[in-house]
XYZ file of C-alpha atoms in Angstrom:
224
model
C 68.732 -75.836 -247.134
C 71.139 -72.957 -247.680
C 71.536 -69.881 -245.522
C 73.507 -66.645 -246.110
C 76.759 -66.478 -244.286
C 77.286 -63.164 -242.597
C 80.254 -64.084 -240.261
C 83.617 -65.636 -241.236
C 83.839 -69.400 -241.061
C 85.086 -70.659 -237.780
C 88.150 -72.846 -238.412
C 90.380 -74.929 -236.072
C 93.831 -76.275 -237.236
C 95.223 -79.401 -235.900
C 99.107 -79.684 -236.371
C 101.975 -81.423 -235.061
C 104.963 -79.776 -236.746
C 106.268 -76.572 -238.433
C 102.669 -75.419 -239.545
C 103.669 -74.085 -242.964
C 100.201 -74.885 -244.308
C 98.798 -73.166 -241.220
C 100.829 -70.135 -242.230
C 99.472 -70.176 -245.902
C 95.902 -70.285 -244.448
C 96.738 -67.358 -242.001
C 98.272 -65.410 -244.962
C 95.414 -66.039 -247.154
C 93.009 -64.936 -244.533
C 95.005 -61.822 -244.185
C 94.716 -61.000 -247.828
C 91.087 -61.430 -247.884
C 91.209 -64.669 -250.018
C 89.637 -66.937 -247.584
C 86.607 -65.633 -245.475
C 87.462 -67.594 -242.360
C 88.628 -67.093 -238.848
C 91.150 -69.334 -237.108
C 89.571 -69.782 -233.635
C 92.100 -72.387 -232.265
C 95.430 -74.110 -233.260
C 95.638 -77.403 -231.526
C 98.793 -79.710 -231.419
C 99.604 -83.087 -229.716
C 103.213 -81.859 -229.673
C 104.292 -79.218 -226.907
C 107.033 -77.816 -228.930
C 105.229 -77.731 -232.244
C 106.280 -74.778 -234.314
C 102.732 -74.418 -235.410
C 101.932 -73.369 -231.961
C 104.565 -70.604 -232.118
C 103.136 -69.337 -235.250
C 99.659 -69.162 -233.672
C 101.040 -67.168 -230.780
C 102.821 -64.913 -233.235
C 99.509 -64.160 -234.853
C 97.545 -63.731 -231.691
C 95.676 -66.943 -232.169
C 94.428 -69.419 -229.510
C 97.182 -72.044 -229.111
C 96.522 -75.236 -227.286
C 98.567 -78.148 -226.444
C 96.581 -81.379 -225.728
C 99.015 -83.823 -224.041
C 98.423 -87.482 -225.363
C 100.410 -88.917 -222.329
C 97.497 -89.105 -219.788
C 95.353 -91.205 -222.168
C 98.187 -93.742 -222.860
C 97.651 -97.182 -221.749
C 93.804 -97.096 -221.867
C 92.060 -99.495 -224.266
C 90.351 -96.461 -225.816
C 93.189 -94.095 -225.725
C 92.830 -92.782 -229.293
C 89.152 -92.271 -228.791
C 89.424 -90.851 -225.535
C 92.065 -88.242 -226.765
C 89.767 -87.374 -229.583
C 86.794 -86.870 -227.324
C 88.982 -84.390 -225.526
C 89.624 -82.465 -228.689
C 85.996 -82.663 -229.639
C 85.065 -80.838 -226.338
C 87.493 -78.198 -227.368
C 86.217 -77.852 -230.870
C 82.604 -77.595 -229.512
C 83.578 -74.936 -227.056
C 84.935 -72.906 -229.773
C 82.062 -73.443 -232.056
C 84.263 -74.820 -234.876
C 82.753 -75.173 -238.365
C 85.605 -76.618 -240.167
C 88.606 -78.665 -238.888
C 91.879 -78.606 -240.806
C 94.535 -81.167 -240.458
C 97.872 -79.608 -241.349
C 100.769 -81.930 -240.614
C 98.914 -83.546 -237.902
C 100.660 -86.707 -237.145
C 97.817 -88.725 -235.455
C 95.280 -90.839 -236.991
C 91.796 -89.379 -236.204
C 89.077 -91.848 -234.952
C 85.379 -92.125 -235.638
C 84.928 -89.795 -232.595
C 86.056 -86.792 -234.779
C 85.186 -88.015 -238.184
C 81.484 -88.689 -237.325
C 81.104 -85.313 -235.511
C 82.783 -83.437 -238.358
C 81.643 -85.553 -241.428
C 82.492 -83.659 -244.587
C 83.620 -80.751 -242.352
C 87.203 -81.937 -241.717
C 89.927 -81.537 -244.378
C 93.455 -82.865 -244.714
C 96.161 -82.134 -247.346
C 98.366 -84.724 -248.497
C 101.618 -84.537 -250.745
C 100.580 -87.011 -253.438
C 97.951 -87.252 -256.159
C 95.609 -89.542 -254.231
C 94.634 -92.241 -254.351
C 98.303 -92.875 -255.470
C 100.727 -93.112 -252.436
C 98.697 -92.726 -249.300
C 100.663 -92.710 -246.084
C 104.424 -91.624 -245.529
C 107.563 -91.252 -247.708
C 105.328 -90.347 -250.721
C 107.852 -88.231 -252.695
C 110.324 -91.053 -252.603
C 107.590 -93.529 -253.705
C 106.658 -91.337 -256.697
C 110.353 -91.078 -257.732
C 110.883 -94.837 -257.269
C 107.924 -95.804 -259.325
C 108.954 -93.533 -262.145
C 106.038 -91.121 -261.937
C 106.128 -88.209 -264.515
C 103.722 -86.240 -262.263
C 103.373 -85.861 -258.525
C 101.455 -83.359 -256.629
C 99.088 -82.709 -253.584
C 95.449 -83.307 -252.704
C 93.139 -81.821 -250.376
C 90.400 -84.276 -249.187
C 87.673 -84.654 -246.626
C 88.696 -86.940 -243.718
C 87.233 -90.419 -243.339
C 88.344 -93.139 -241.099
C 90.507 -94.512 -243.810
C 93.972 -92.963 -243.947
C 94.057 -90.540 -246.881
C 90.905 -92.207 -248.338
C 88.463 -89.374 -248.113
C 86.606 -87.682 -251.142
C 89.023 -85.562 -253.199
C 88.296 -81.749 -253.179
C 91.187 -80.147 -255.038
C 94.541 -81.415 -256.567
C 97.660 -79.831 -257.974
C 100.343 -81.468 -260.058
C 104.123 -80.848 -260.498
C 106.414 -82.695 -262.938
C 108.773 -85.185 -261.480
C 112.290 -84.371 -262.762
C 115.046 -86.720 -263.767
C 117.264 -85.173 -261.120
C 114.719 -85.082 -258.369
C 115.317 -86.138 -254.736
C 112.433 -86.569 -252.394
C 113.556 -83.204 -250.759
C 113.479 -81.357 -254.171
C 110.240 -82.852 -255.123
C 108.675 -82.162 -251.793
C 109.779 -78.484 -251.958
C 107.958 -77.919 -255.238
C 104.794 -79.789 -254.066
C 104.731 -77.582 -250.766
C 104.396 -74.488 -253.093
C 101.174 -75.965 -254.540
C 100.061 -77.085 -251.064
C 100.156 -73.423 -249.961
C 97.915 -72.512 -252.952
C 95.166 -75.141 -252.807
C 94.534 -75.719 -249.177
C 93.388 -71.871 -248.638
C 91.429 -72.289 -251.897
C 89.489 -75.348 -250.496
C 88.832 -73.439 -247.210
C 87.241 -70.453 -249.264
C 85.205 -72.971 -251.409
C 83.800 -74.401 -248.130
C 83.056 -70.888 -246.802
C 81.255 -70.216 -249.906
C 79.048 -73.402 -249.521
C 80.216 -74.509 -252.883
C 81.416 -77.992 -252.110
C 78.876 -80.892 -252.680
C 79.597 -84.418 -251.754
C 78.179 -87.245 -253.662
C 79.449 -90.547 -252.641
C 83.303 -90.446 -253.160
C 82.983 -87.417 -255.522
C 83.146 -83.725 -254.461
C 81.488 -81.362 -256.847
C 82.354 -77.722 -256.813
C 79.187 -75.667 -257.481
C 79.230 -72.358 -259.360
C 79.507 -69.326 -257.388
C 76.447 -67.200 -256.742
C 76.129 -64.221 -259.191
C 75.974 -61.837 -256.436
C 79.092 -63.334 -254.836
C 77.152 -64.038 -251.564
C 78.518 -66.913 -249.718
C 76.161 -69.752 -248.344
C 76.576 -72.662 -246.063
C 74.374 -75.877 -245.715
C 72.166 -76.244 -242.809
C 70.127 -79.289 -241.827
């Protein structure tokens, strides 16, 4: 069923690098374009710039060191269980991967099925994985872009929520193409968060449908 949302969506961001998409979401929330609250920023890298951004904005910044889990046969799952404990402590409703350079396991995927998003700098299902701008140029693509999708156990295989396209220019390098794609990433990721907060994302198999907004603008969330 659906219930009215009265409080901002509780969001956690997992990041490993500079956190530019984290910043775009922080800015979007500040402008009132995303009815959400970032309750935690978590990184597997102690020196991640994303954690510095979190501290600058007064957000909870958490470094979860993967080293204590190394060498265990279930090292990846054990690490994700530690993350899950944190997410549950903060009552997180939506998890966002933003340059998070670890493959999440079923521990997190199952706990946050259709409640965990990632942004990828290609028009999925084309070019999952790394070095995607170079691949787009090498393949002679006329369009490239970015995709926000729900996270599944398959890398960059989850249901697609939003995409944005940019032209691939004849003189593009991977760096120039990546820069233009990043501009679009900063637009569509906050939009996906807002659509989730409004309860407008409906998953049916591999497809995500965006339901019409309620006439009165009242946001809803799904509850089992």
